[in-house]
Each structure stands twice: as C-alpha cells, then as structure tokens.
Amino acid sequence: MQTTLDECTESWGVRVERVEVKDVRLPVQLQRAMAAEAEAAREARAKVIAAEGEHKASKALKEAADIIHRSPIALQLRYLQTLTAIASEKNSTIVFPIPIDILNSLPFSNK
C-alpha cells in the first residue's frame, strides 16, 4: 500500500505517512464465508473444551473406582449417601433393592 501511494504522490512532492480506513465494504458472499469460518472455529473450540471436560471426568471416575475397589464399604457408604440425597427431594419414592443372598438367609425363605 505504501509503494502504491508513493508512486501516485511522488510527483507532487508529498509523502503519505499514515492512512486510516474508515469504511470497508465486503461482498455478501465473502461476509457469509467469513461468518461460516468463525462459526466453525467456535464449534471446534467447544468440542475441544467438551473433550477436555470428559477427560477430566473420566480420570475422576477412575480414581473413585480405585478407592471403592480398595474399600468395599466405601461403595455402600456412597450408595447410602445417594439415597439420602434422593430422599431429601420432595415427593420422592425410593425403591430399595435387597440382595438375593439376604432373602435366602431369612427363616421363611424356601430352600
């Protein structure tokens, strides 16, 4: 741009130091292409952020599974904590599953 300006103004003895562009008109097709490119970039960033969140969540779940594996009572405590959270909600019905081996040990069970 500087070279083009210098070629035009050199014969007048004028040197242009700065040019300020106030209005740029882009064709509608170019505007749409730029908007589509920006949208694709936003979607790509959103996918990366979601993937990073999934990665962190899977690490946390693995750590929790390792802890529960080392201490079986931890699973029971977590189960009871979940039931407490469910029970604190209004109008909730809790189905409490009983392991079959407990039912078999009851005196009225058919052996």
PDB file of C-alpha atoms in Angstrom:
ATOM      1  CA  MET A   1       0.000   0.000   0.000  1.00  0.00           C
ATOM      2  CA  GLN A   2       2.850   2.349   0.854  1.00  0.00           C
ATOM      3  CA  THR A   3       4.510   1.753  -2.532  1.00  0.00           C
ATOM      4  CA  THR A   4       1.303   2.448  -4.429  1.00  0.00           C
ATOM      5  CA  LEU A   5       0.732   5.675  -2.506  1.00  0.00           C
ATOM      6  CA  ASP A   6       4.322   6.794  -3.026  1.00  0.00           C
ATOM      7  CA  GLU A   7       4.060   6.225  -6.790  1.00  0.00           C
ATOM      8  CA  CYS A   8       0.953   8.410  -7.001  1.00  0.00           C
ATOM      9  CA  THR A   9       2.088  11.228  -4.677  1.00  0.00           C
ATOM     10  CA  GLU A  10       5.818  11.390  -5.505  1.00  0.00           C
ATOM     11  CA  SER A  11       5.305  13.751  -8.440  1.00  0.00           C
ATOM     12  CA  TRP A  12       3.578  16.226  -6.118  1.00  0.00           C
ATOM     13  CA  GLY A  13       6.402  16.133  -3.591  1.00  0.00           C
ATOM     14  CA  VAL A  14       4.135  14.656  -0.931  1.00  0.00           C
ATOM     15  CA  ARG A  15       4.873  11.621   1.201  1.00  0.00           C
ATOM     16  CA  VAL A  16       1.942   9.875   2.904  1.00  0.00           C
ATOM     17  CA  GLU A  17       2.838   8.565   6.352  1.00  0.00           C
ATOM     18  CA  ARG A  18      -0.482   7.176   7.532  1.00  0.00           C
ATOM     19  CA  VAL A  19      -3.762   6.102   6.043  1.00  0.00           C
ATOM     20  CA  GLU A  20      -6.909   5.481   8.038  1.00  0.00           C
ATOM     21  CA  VAL A  21      -9.504   3.154   6.553  1.00  0.00           C
ATOM     22  CA  LYS A  22     -12.956   4.165   7.751  1.00  0.00           C
ATOM     23  CA  ASP A  23     -15.304   2.057   5.695  1.00  0.00           C
ATOM     24  CA  VAL A  24     -14.715  -1.310   4.100  1.00  0.00           C
ATOM     25  CA  ARG A  25     -17.453  -2.923   2.061  1.00  0.00           C
ATOM     26  CA  LEU A  26     -17.265  -6.646   1.634  1.00  0.00           C
ATOM     27  CA  PRO A  27     -19.375  -8.633  -0.774  1.00  0.00           C
ATOM     28  CA  VAL A  28     -22.237 -10.510   0.895  1.00  0.00           C
ATOM     29  CA  GLN A  29     -20.811 -13.828  -0.236  1.00  0.00           C
ATOM     30  CA  LEU A  30     -17.470 -13.024   1.451  1.00  0.00           C
ATOM     31  CA  GLN A  31     -19.288 -11.946   4.624  1.00  0.00           C
ATOM     32  CA  ARG A  32     -21.138 -15.266   4.699  1.00  0.00           C
ATOM     33  CA  ALA A  33     -17.930 -17.205   4.137  1.00  0.00           C
ATOM     34  CA  MET A  34     -16.216 -15.337   6.979  1.00  0.00           C
ATOM     35  CA  ALA A  35     -19.206 -15.940   9.282  1.00  0.00           C
ATOM     36  CA  ALA A  36     -19.213 -19.650   8.434  1.00  0.00           C
ATOM     37  CA  GLU A  37     -15.487 -19.869   9.143  1.00  0.00           C
ATOM     38  CA  ALA A  38     -15.904 -18.116  12.501  1.00  0.00           C
ATOM     39  CA  GLU A  39     -18.793 -20.439  13.426  1.00  0.00           C
ATOM     40  CA  ALA A  40     -16.708 -23.495  12.532  1.00  0.00           C
ATOM     41  CA  ALA A  41     -13.855 -22.195  14.694  1.00  0.00           C
ATOM     42  CA  ARG A  42     -16.233 -21.654  17.651  1.00  0.00           C
ATOM     43  CA  GLU A  43     -17.671 -25.152  17.270  1.00  0.00           C
ATOM     44  CA  ALA A  44     -14.174 -26.631  17.113  1.00  0.00           C
ATOM     45  CA  ARG A  45     -13.192 -24.825  20.334  1.00  0.00           C
ATOM     46  CA  ALA A  46     -16.398 -26.008  22.022  1.00  0.00           C
ATOM     47  CA  LYS A  47     -15.632 -29.607  21.054  1.00  0.00           C
ATOM     48  CA  VAL A  48     -12.104 -29.334  22.453  1.00  0.00           C
ATOM     49  CA  ILE A  49     -13.426 -27.899  25.731  1.00  0.00           C
ATOM     50  CA  ALA A  50     -16.047 -30.652  25.974  1.00  0.00           C
ATOM     51  CA  ALA A  51     -13.424 -33.326  25.279  1.00  0.00           C
ATOM     52  CA  GLU A  52     -11.157 -31.896  27.983  1.00  0.00           C
ATOM     53  CA  GLY A  53     -14.080 -31.980  30.436  1.00  0.00           C
ATOM     54  CA  GLU A  54     -14.832 -35.590  29.554  1.00  0.00           C
ATOM     55  CA  HIS A  55     -11.168 -36.472  30.021  1.00  0.00           C
ATOM     56  CA  LYS A  56     -11.091 -34.893  33.490  1.00  0.00           C
ATOM     57  CA  ALA A  57     -14.371 -36.591  34.444  1.00  0.00           C
ATOM     58  CA  SER A  58     -13.104 -39.991  33.337  1.00  0.00           C
ATOM     59  CA  LYS A  59      -9.934 -39.534  35.411  1.00  0.00           C
ATOM     60  CA  ALA A  60     -12.030 -38.636  38.464  1.00  0.00           C
ATOM     61  CA  LEU A  61     -14.275 -41.664  37.930  1.00  0.00           C
ATOM     62  CA  LYS A  62     -11.257 -43.956  37.637  1.00  0.00           C
ATOM     63  CA  GLU A  63      -9.819 -42.581  40.883  1.00  0.00           C
ATOM     64  CA  ALA A  64     -13.173 -43.089  42.610  1.00  0.00           C
ATOM     65  CA  ALA A  65     -13.399 -46.638  41.262  1.00  0.00           C
ATOM     66  CA  ASP A  66      -9.893 -47.383  42.554  1.00  0.00           C
ATOM     67  CA  ILE A  67     -10.814 -46.112  46.019  1.00  0.00           C
ATOM     68  CA  ILE A  68     -14.040 -48.120  46.079  1.00  0.00           C
ATOM     69  CA  HIS A  69     -12.173 -51.204  44.870  1.00  0.00           C
ATOM     70  CA  ARG A  70      -9.714 -50.916  47.776  1.00  0.00           C
ATOM     71  CA  SER A  71     -12.502 -50.416  50.318  1.00  0.00           C
ATOM     72  CA  PRO A  72     -15.805 -52.205  49.576  1.00  0.00           C
ATOM     73  CA  ILE A  73     -17.550 -50.389  52.429  1.00  0.00           C
ATOM     74  CA  ALA A  74     -16.966 -47.155  50.516  1.00  0.00           C
ATOM     75  CA  LEU A  75     -19.423 -48.345  47.867  1.00  0.00           C
ATOM     76  CA  GLN A  76     -22.062 -48.983  50.499  1.00  0.00           C
ATOM     77  CA  LEU A  77     -21.473 -45.552  52.043  1.00  0.00           C
ATOM     78  CA  ARG A  78     -21.754 -43.910  48.628  1.00  0.00           C
ATOM     79  CA  TYR A  79     -24.967 -45.818  47.977  1.00  0.00           C
ATOM     80  CA  LEU A  80     -26.458 -44.629  51.267  1.00  0.00           C
ATOM     81  CA  GLN A  81     -25.318 -41.075  50.562  1.00  0.00           C
ATOM     82  CA  THR A  82     -27.109 -41.202  47.197  1.00  0.00           C
ATOM     83  CA  LEU A  83     -30.272 -42.488  48.864  1.00  0.00           C
ATOM     84  CA  THR A  84     -30.093 -39.634  51.381  1.00  0.00           C
ATOM     85  CA  ALA A  85     -29.774 -37.107  48.568  1.00  0.00           C
ATOM     86  CA  ILE A  86     -32.728 -38.641  46.734  1.00  0.00           C
ATOM     87  CA  ALA A  87     -34.849 -38.740  49.892  1.00  0.00           C
ATOM     88  CA  SER A  88     -34.272 -35.046  50.565  1.00  0.00           C
ATOM     89  CA  GLU A  89     -36.163 -34.160  47.373  1.00  0.00           C
ATOM     90  CA  LYS A  90     -39.883 -33.577  47.571  1.00  0.00           C
ATOM     91  CA  ASN A  91     -42.316 -36.350  46.699  1.00  0.00           C
ATOM     92  CA  SER A  92     -39.707 -38.987  46.000  1.00  0.00           C
ATOM     93  CA  THR A  93     -40.229 -42.700  46.113  1.00  0.00           C
ATOM     94  CA  ILE A  94     -37.174 -44.825  46.753  1.00  0.00           C
ATOM     95  CA  VAL A  95     -37.002 -48.436  45.666  1.00  0.00           C
ATOM     96  CA  PHE A  96     -34.506 -50.061  47.972  1.00  0.00           C
ATOM     97  CA  PRO A  97     -33.100 -53.217  46.396  1.00  0.00           C
ATOM     98  CA  ILE A  98     -32.286 -56.078  48.739  1.00  0.00           C
ATOM     99  CA  PRO A  99     -29.599 -58.556  47.675  1.00  0.00           C
ATOM    100  CA  ILE A 100     -30.958 -62.048  46.977  1.00  0.00           C
ATOM    101  CA  ASP A 101     -28.486 -63.719  49.336  1.00  0.00           C
ATOM    102  CA  ILE A 102     -30.045 -61.789  52.238  1.00  0.00           C
ATOM    103  CA  LEU A 103     -33.504 -63.013  51.256  1.00  0.00           C
ATOM    104  CA  ASN A 104     -32.250 -66.604  51.134  1.00  0.00           C
ATOM    105  CA  SER A 105     -30.989 -66.355  54.700  1.00  0.00           C
ATOM    106  CA  LEU A 106     -34.407 -65.344  56.097  1.00  0.00           C
ATOM    107  CA  PRO A 107     -36.286 -68.085  58.035  1.00  0.00           C
ATOM    108  CA  PHE A 108     -39.382 -68.046  55.792  1.00  0.00           C
ATOM    109  CA  SER A 109     -37.426 -68.461  52.532  1.00  0.00           C
ATOM    110  CA  ASN A 110     -37.807 -71.719  50.594  1.00  0.00           C
ATOM    111  CA  LYS A 111     -34.530 -73.598  50.408  1.00  0.00           C
TER     112      LYS A 111
END
